[in-house]
Short mmCIF file of C-alpha atoms in Angstrom, two decimals:
data_model
loop_
_atom_site.label_atom_id
_atom_site.label_comp_id
_atom_site.label_asym_id
_atom_site.label_seq_id
_atom_site.Cartn_x
_atom_site.Cartn_y
_atom_site.Cartn_z
CA MET Q 9 72.00 81.09 84.76
CA VAL Q 10 72.44 84.35 86.62
CA GLU Q 11 72.66 87.41 84.39
CA TRP Q 12 74.94 90.29 85.34
CA SER Q 13 74.68 93.69 83.68
CA ASP Q 14 77.83 95.69 82.95
CA ALA Q 15 76.82 98.12 85.68
CA GLU Q 16 76.48 95.26 88.17
CA ARG Q 17 79.86 93.77 87.25
CA SER Q 18 81.42 97.18 87.63
CA ALA Q 19 79.74 97.81 91.00
CA ILE Q 20 80.88 94.45 92.35
CA SER Q 21 84.51 94.92 91.35
CA GLY Q 22 84.34 98.46 92.69
CA VAL Q 23 83.24 97.23 96.09
CA TRP Q 24 85.67 94.30 96.10
CA GLY Q 25 88.53 96.62 95.21
CA LYS Q 26 87.96 98.45 98.49
CA VAL Q 27 87.65 95.29 100.59
CA ASN Q 28 90.77 94.38 102.55
CA ILE Q 29 90.23 90.69 103.30
CA ASP Q 30 92.49 90.80 106.35
CA GLU Q 31 90.38 93.58 107.84
CA ILE Q 32 86.87 92.81 106.65
CA GLY Q 33 87.03 89.02 107.14
CA PRO Q 34 87.70 89.08 110.89
CA GLN Q 35 85.18 91.88 111.49
CA THR Q 36 82.47 89.98 109.62
CA LEU Q 37 82.96 86.65 111.36
CA GLY Q 38 83.31 88.44 114.70
CA ARG Q 39 79.98 90.18 114.23
CA LEU Q 40 78.30 86.91 113.22
CA LEU Q 41 79.43 85.23 116.44
CA ILE Q 42 78.37 88.22 118.56
CA VAL Q 43 75.07 89.12 116.93
CA TYR Q 44 73.94 85.52 116.37
CA PRO Q 45 75.59 83.70 119.25
CA TRP Q 46 74.19 80.26 118.36
CA THR Q 47 76.64 80.24 115.45
CA GLN Q 48 79.42 79.78 117.99
CA ARG Q 49 78.40 76.12 118.15
CA TYR Q 50 80.42 75.47 114.98
CA PHE Q 51 83.62 76.79 116.50
CA GLY Q 52 84.07 74.78 119.69
CA SER Q 53 87.80 74.52 119.03
CA PHE Q 54 88.36 78.27 118.77
CA GLY Q 55 88.93 78.92 122.46
CA ASP Q 56 87.54 81.94 124.25
CA LEU Q 57 84.29 83.20 122.68
CA SER Q 58 82.77 84.23 125.99
CA SER Q 59 82.34 87.94 125.27
CA ALA Q 60 82.35 90.42 122.40
CA ALA Q 61 85.84 91.53 123.40
CA ALA Q 62 87.08 87.93 123.53
CA ILE Q 63 85.61 87.19 120.11
CA LEU Q 64 87.02 90.33 118.51
CA GLY Q 65 90.47 89.61 119.98
CA ASN Q 66 90.48 85.88 119.18
CA PRO Q 67 93.21 85.02 116.63
CA LYS Q 68 91.43 81.86 115.42
CA VAL Q 69 88.32 83.91 114.66
CA ALA Q 70 90.44 86.41 112.77
CA ALA Q 71 92.24 83.71 110.79
CA HIS Q 72 89.03 81.96 109.86
CA GLY Q 73 87.39 85.24 108.88
CA LYS Q 74 90.18 85.77 106.36
CA VAL Q 75 89.69 82.24 104.95
CA VAL Q 76 85.95 82.74 104.48
CA LEU Q 77 86.27 86.14 102.85
CA GLY Q 78 89.10 84.92 100.66
CA ALA Q 79 86.72 82.27 99.33
CA LEU Q 80 84.26 85.01 98.37
CA GLY Q 81 86.97 86.37 96.10
CA LYS Q 82 86.56 83.27 93.95
CA ALA Q 83 82.97 84.29 93.19
CA VAL Q 84 83.96 87.88 92.40
CA LYS Q 85 86.58 86.68 89.91
CA ASP Q 86 84.18 84.31 88.15
CA LEU Q 87 80.70 85.80 88.33
CA ASP Q 88 79.37 83.59 85.54
CA ASN Q 89 80.32 80.36 87.22
CA ILE Q 90 79.46 80.77 90.88
CA LYS Q 91 77.48 77.55 91.25
CA ALA Q 92 80.32 75.40 89.90
CA THR Q 93 82.91 77.38 91.86
CA TYR Q 94 81.23 76.54 95.17
CA SER Q 95 80.14 73.00 94.41
CA SER Q 96 82.76 71.26 96.54
CA LEU Q 97 82.57 73.91 99.30
CA SER Q 98 78.83 73.27 99.39
CA GLN Q 99 79.35 69.54 99.84
CA LEU Q 100 81.92 70.21 102.55
CA HIS Q 101 79.56 72.47 104.51
CA CYS Q 102 76.72 70.00 104.22
CA GLU Q 103 78.28 66.59 104.62
CA LYS Q 104 81.31 67.26 106.77
CA LEU Q 105 80.67 70.49 108.67
CA ASN Q 106 76.89 70.05 109.00
CA VAL Q 107 76.23 73.79 108.80
CA ASP Q 108 72.59 74.89 108.63
CA PRO Q 109 72.45 76.84 105.34
CA ASP Q 110 70.45 79.60 107.00
CA ASN Q 111 73.76 80.64 108.57
CA PHE Q 112 75.11 81.58 105.15
CA ARG Q 113 72.46 84.28 104.93
CA LEU Q 114 73.34 85.53 108.43
CA LEU Q 115 77.02 85.79 107.53
CA ALA Q 116 76.10 87.55 104.27
CA ASP Q 117 74.06 90.08 106.26
CA CYS Q 118 76.99 90.76 108.60
CA LEU Q 119 79.31 91.19 105.63
CA THR Q 120 76.90 93.68 104.05
CA ILE Q 121 76.86 95.71 107.25
CA VAL Q 122 80.67 95.73 107.53
CA VAL Q 123 80.97 96.76 103.87
CA ALA Q 124 78.37 99.51 104.40
CA ILE Q 125 80.36 100.83 107.35
CA LYS Q 126 83.57 100.77 105.33
CA LEU Q 127 82.22 102.35 102.15
CA GLY Q 128 79.92 104.91 103.77
CA ALA Q 129 78.12 107.03 101.20
CA ALA Q 130 79.72 105.05 98.36
CA PHE Q 131 77.41 102.17 99.38
CA SER Q 132 74.54 103.70 97.44
CA PRO Q 133 71.18 101.93 97.18
CA GLN Q 134 72.09 100.68 93.70
CA VAL Q 135 75.41 99.30 94.90
CA GLN Q 136 73.65 97.72 97.88
CA GLY Q 137 71.16 96.04 95.55
CA THR Q 138 73.92 94.59 93.37
CA TRP Q 139 76.00 93.50 96.34
CA GLN Q 140 73.06 91.73 97.95
CA LYS Q 141 72.32 90.02 94.64
CA LEU Q 142 75.90 88.70 94.56
CA LEU Q 143 75.65 87.40 98.12
CA ALA Q 144 72.26 85.81 97.42
CA VAL Q 145 73.78 83.95 94.47
CA VAL Q 146 76.73 82.83 96.61
CA VAL Q 147 74.41 81.66 99.40
CA ALA Q 148 72.31 79.73 96.89
CA ALA Q 149 75.45 78.09 95.44
CA LEU Q 150 76.67 77.10 98.91
CA SER Q 151 73.25 75.61 99.64
CA SER Q 152 72.99 73.83 96.28
CA ARG Q 153 74.56 70.49 97.22
CA TYR Q 154 72.47 70.07 100.35
CA PHE Q 155 69.79 67.99 98.63
CA MET N 25 58.52 88.30 127.34
CA VAL N 26 61.64 89.75 125.78
CA GLU N 27 64.50 90.38 128.22
CA TRP N 28 66.73 93.40 127.70
CA THR N 29 70.06 93.82 129.47
CA ASP N 30 71.00 97.29 130.69
CA ALA N 31 73.67 97.41 127.99
CA GLU N 32 71.11 96.60 125.29
CA ARG N 33 68.66 99.23 126.55
CA SER N 34 71.42 101.76 126.62
CA ALA N 35 72.63 100.87 123.12
CA ILE N 36 69.13 101.09 121.65
CA THR N 37 68.15 104.38 123.27
CA GLY N 38 71.61 105.79 122.61
CA LEU N 39 71.38 105.01 118.92
CA TRP N 40 67.77 106.22 118.67
CA GLY N 41 68.73 109.50 120.31
CA LYS N 42 71.19 110.18 117.50
CA ILE N 43 68.93 109.10 114.65
CA ASN N 44 67.22 111.82 112.65
CA VAL N 45 63.94 110.23 111.58
CA ASP N 46 63.42 112.78 108.80
CA GLU N 47 66.77 111.80 107.30
CA MET N 48 67.05 108.08 107.92
CA GLY N 49 63.38 107.25 107.31
CA PRO N 50 63.41 108.29 103.64
CA GLN N 51 66.86 106.71 103.12
CA ALA N 52 65.88 103.33 104.54
CA PHE N 53 62.53 103.24 102.80
CA SER N 54 64.05 104.20 99.42
CA ARG N 55 66.62 101.44 99.80
CA LEU N 56 63.85 98.93 100.42
CA LEU N 57 62.06 99.93 97.21
CA ILE N 58 65.31 99.86 95.21
CA VAL N 59 66.99 96.76 96.65
CA ALA N 60 63.78 94.70 96.92
CA PRO N 61 61.74 96.10 94.00
CA TRP N 62 58.78 93.75 94.53
CA THR N 63 57.96 95.86 97.60
CA GLN N 64 56.88 98.65 95.23
CA ARG N 65 53.64 96.75 94.72
CA HIS N 66 52.33 98.20 97.99
CA PHE N 67 52.86 101.77 96.81
CA ALA N 68 51.13 102.03 93.44
CA SER N 69 49.66 105.41 94.41
CA PHE N 70 53.08 106.95 95.02
CA GLY N 71 53.70 108.00 91.42
CA ASN N 72 57.07 107.59 89.74
CA LEU N 73 59.08 104.66 91.14
CA SER N 74 60.63 103.75 87.79
CA SER N 75 64.30 104.21 88.73
CA PRO N 76 66.50 104.63 91.80
CA ALA N 77 66.75 108.36 91.07
CA ALA N 78 62.95 108.62 90.77
CA ILE N 79 62.49 106.74 94.04
CA MET N 80 65.07 108.79 95.92
CA GLY N 81 63.51 112.04 94.68
CA ASN N 82 59.90 110.99 95.24
CA PRO N 83 58.23 113.17 97.92
CA LYS N 84 55.61 110.54 98.82
CA VAL N 85 58.39 108.01 99.42
CA ALA N 86 60.17 110.50 101.66
CA ALA N 87 57.01 111.34 103.60
CA HIS N 88 56.13 107.71 104.12
CA GLY N 89 59.69 106.90 105.16
CA LYS N 90 59.39 109.47 107.94
CA THR N 91 56.04 108.02 109.04
CA VAL N 92 57.33 104.48 109.24
CA MET N 93 60.60 105.37 110.97
CA GLY N 94 58.73 107.64 113.38
CA GLY N 95 56.63 104.63 114.32
CA LEU N 96 59.72 103.03 115.87
CA ASP N 97 59.72 105.72 118.56
CA ARG N 98 56.89 104.02 120.41
CA ALA N 99 58.84 100.78 120.53
CA VAL N 100 61.99 102.50 121.85
CA LYS N 101 59.90 104.15 124.58
CA ASN N 102 58.12 100.88 125.42
CA LEU N 103 60.82 98.23 125.18
CA ASP N 104 59.04 96.00 127.69
CA ASN N 105 55.71 96.20 125.91
CA ILE N 106 56.44 96.12 122.19
CA LYS N 107 53.93 93.41 121.37
CA ALA N 108 50.99 95.36 122.84
CA THR N 109 52.31 98.64 121.43
CA TYR N 110 52.07 97.35 117.87
CA ALA N 111 48.92 95.21 118.14
CA GLN N 112 46.75 97.61 116.17
CA LEU N 113 49.44 98.33 113.57
CA SER N 114 49.80 94.59 113.13
CA VAL N 115 46.08 94.18 112.47
CA LEU N 116 46.24 97.09 110.01
CA HIS N 117 49.15 95.58 108.05
CA SER N 118 47.55 92.17 107.95
CA GLU N 119 43.86 92.81 107.37
CA LYS N 120 43.84 96.10 105.52
CA LEU N 121 47.22 96.53 103.83
CA HIS N 122 47.91 92.82 103.16
CA VAL N 123 51.67 93.19 103.64
CA ASP N 124 53.70 89.98 103.62
CA PRO N 125 55.42 90.02 107.03
CA ASP N 126 58.74 89.05 105.46
CA ASN N 127 58.86 92.65 104.24
CA PHE N 128 59.22 93.87 107.84
CA ARG N 129 62.53 92.02 108.02
CA LEU N 130 63.64 93.50 104.68
CA LEU N 131 62.90 97.04 105.87
CA ALA N 132 64.63 96.34 109.18
CA ASP N 133 67.73 95.26 107.24
CA CYS N 134 67.68 98.51 105.25
CA ILE N 135 67.33 100.55 108.45
CA THR N 136 70.28 98.64 109.94
CA ILE N 137 72.43 99.38 106.90
CA CYS N 138 71.60 103.10 107.10
CA ALA N 139 72.49 103.09 110.80
CA ALA N 140 75.77 101.28 110.10
CA MET N 141 76.70 103.83 107.43
CA LYS N 142 75.77 106.74 109.65
CA PHE N 143 77.48 105.67 112.85
CA GLY N 144 80.53 103.93 111.41
CA PRO N 145 82.81 101.46 113.16
CA SER N 146 83.02 103.35 116.45
CA GLY N 147 79.29 104.03 116.76
CA PHE N 148 77.90 100.84 115.27
CA THR N 149 80.07 98.33 117.10
CA ALA N 150 79.26 94.62 117.20
CA ASP N 151 77.56 95.05 120.61
CA VAL N 152 75.42 97.90 119.33
CA GLN N 153 74.61 95.91 116.20
CA GLU N 154 73.46 92.98 118.33
CA ALA N 155 71.16 95.13 120.44
CA TRP N 156 69.78 97.03 117.46
CA GLN N 157 69.06 93.94 115.36
CA LYS N 158 67.44 92.24 118.35
CA PHE N 159 65.26 95.32 118.79
CA LEU N 160 64.19 95.37 115.12
CA CYS N 161 63.59 91.61 115.23
CA VAL N 162 61.22 92.08 118.17
CA VAL N 163 59.47 94.91 116.32
CA ALA N 164 59.05 92.77 113.18
CA SER N 165 57.75 89.92 115.30
CA ALA N 166 55.21 92.19 117.02
CA LEU N 167 54.03 93.50 113.65
CA SER N 168 53.58 89.92 112.42
CA ARG N 169 51.83 88.81 115.60
CA GLN N 170 48.22 89.50 114.63
CA TYR N 171 48.45 87.78 111.25
CA HIS N 172 47.05 84.46 112.46
#
């Protein structure tokens, strides 16, 4: 099972406390679709994704960004149980949505960049290390029901 | 060969023009050693790497950070020829230094985070991020090229 030190728990809740899901979610998903355009293939029903401006102004992208980031909150609130927390989401992404799990890492990278922009100097190397550990655990949990 | 749009060229050179290698090099390199501690194995001769504070205050880390970041200058100035530009460095990293090429991606990620923090939401927009990460991906690929 994943071990979290007190310092790590504190760093994670510190970061999460500054994350506004309604702001960070849309920015993160928007950047994923712009920086890694092949990910747009999963969102055929979202309408206009034809340019960076279209993506960043697209209300379906914004809404879905909030959903995804809201789900991350479940991990933050239950750090000792992340694998179980994401078990059914993992099955959904694999069996129904057919999402290549490598995309979880790409989204995690975009989220880290958006958080770094938001926190500025407060995103110290130690905080970055802890944050990336959290996202790695989440990505592993989301990938866990694939085989 | 890698194709660069005018917007991408402009984003990359624009960002590079505002980057202070002496400042961002040490920051990015320290983050690599802290966030991905197994990378410290390549730097046994650097002295004290026993804590984040030790790493961030280590003069050899700082000096090497500047060297590595400065190496990106050649790629920025030779966007259409990155593979050839880094051929010798690639051989060096493979045959002499024995660096796992996955580490190039890890360092690129740390550089990207430093750039994001420095330039903020107005400077490091999604378009700029796309161009910058594409650039670093091409660099990492060129550095890995001579491995087999």
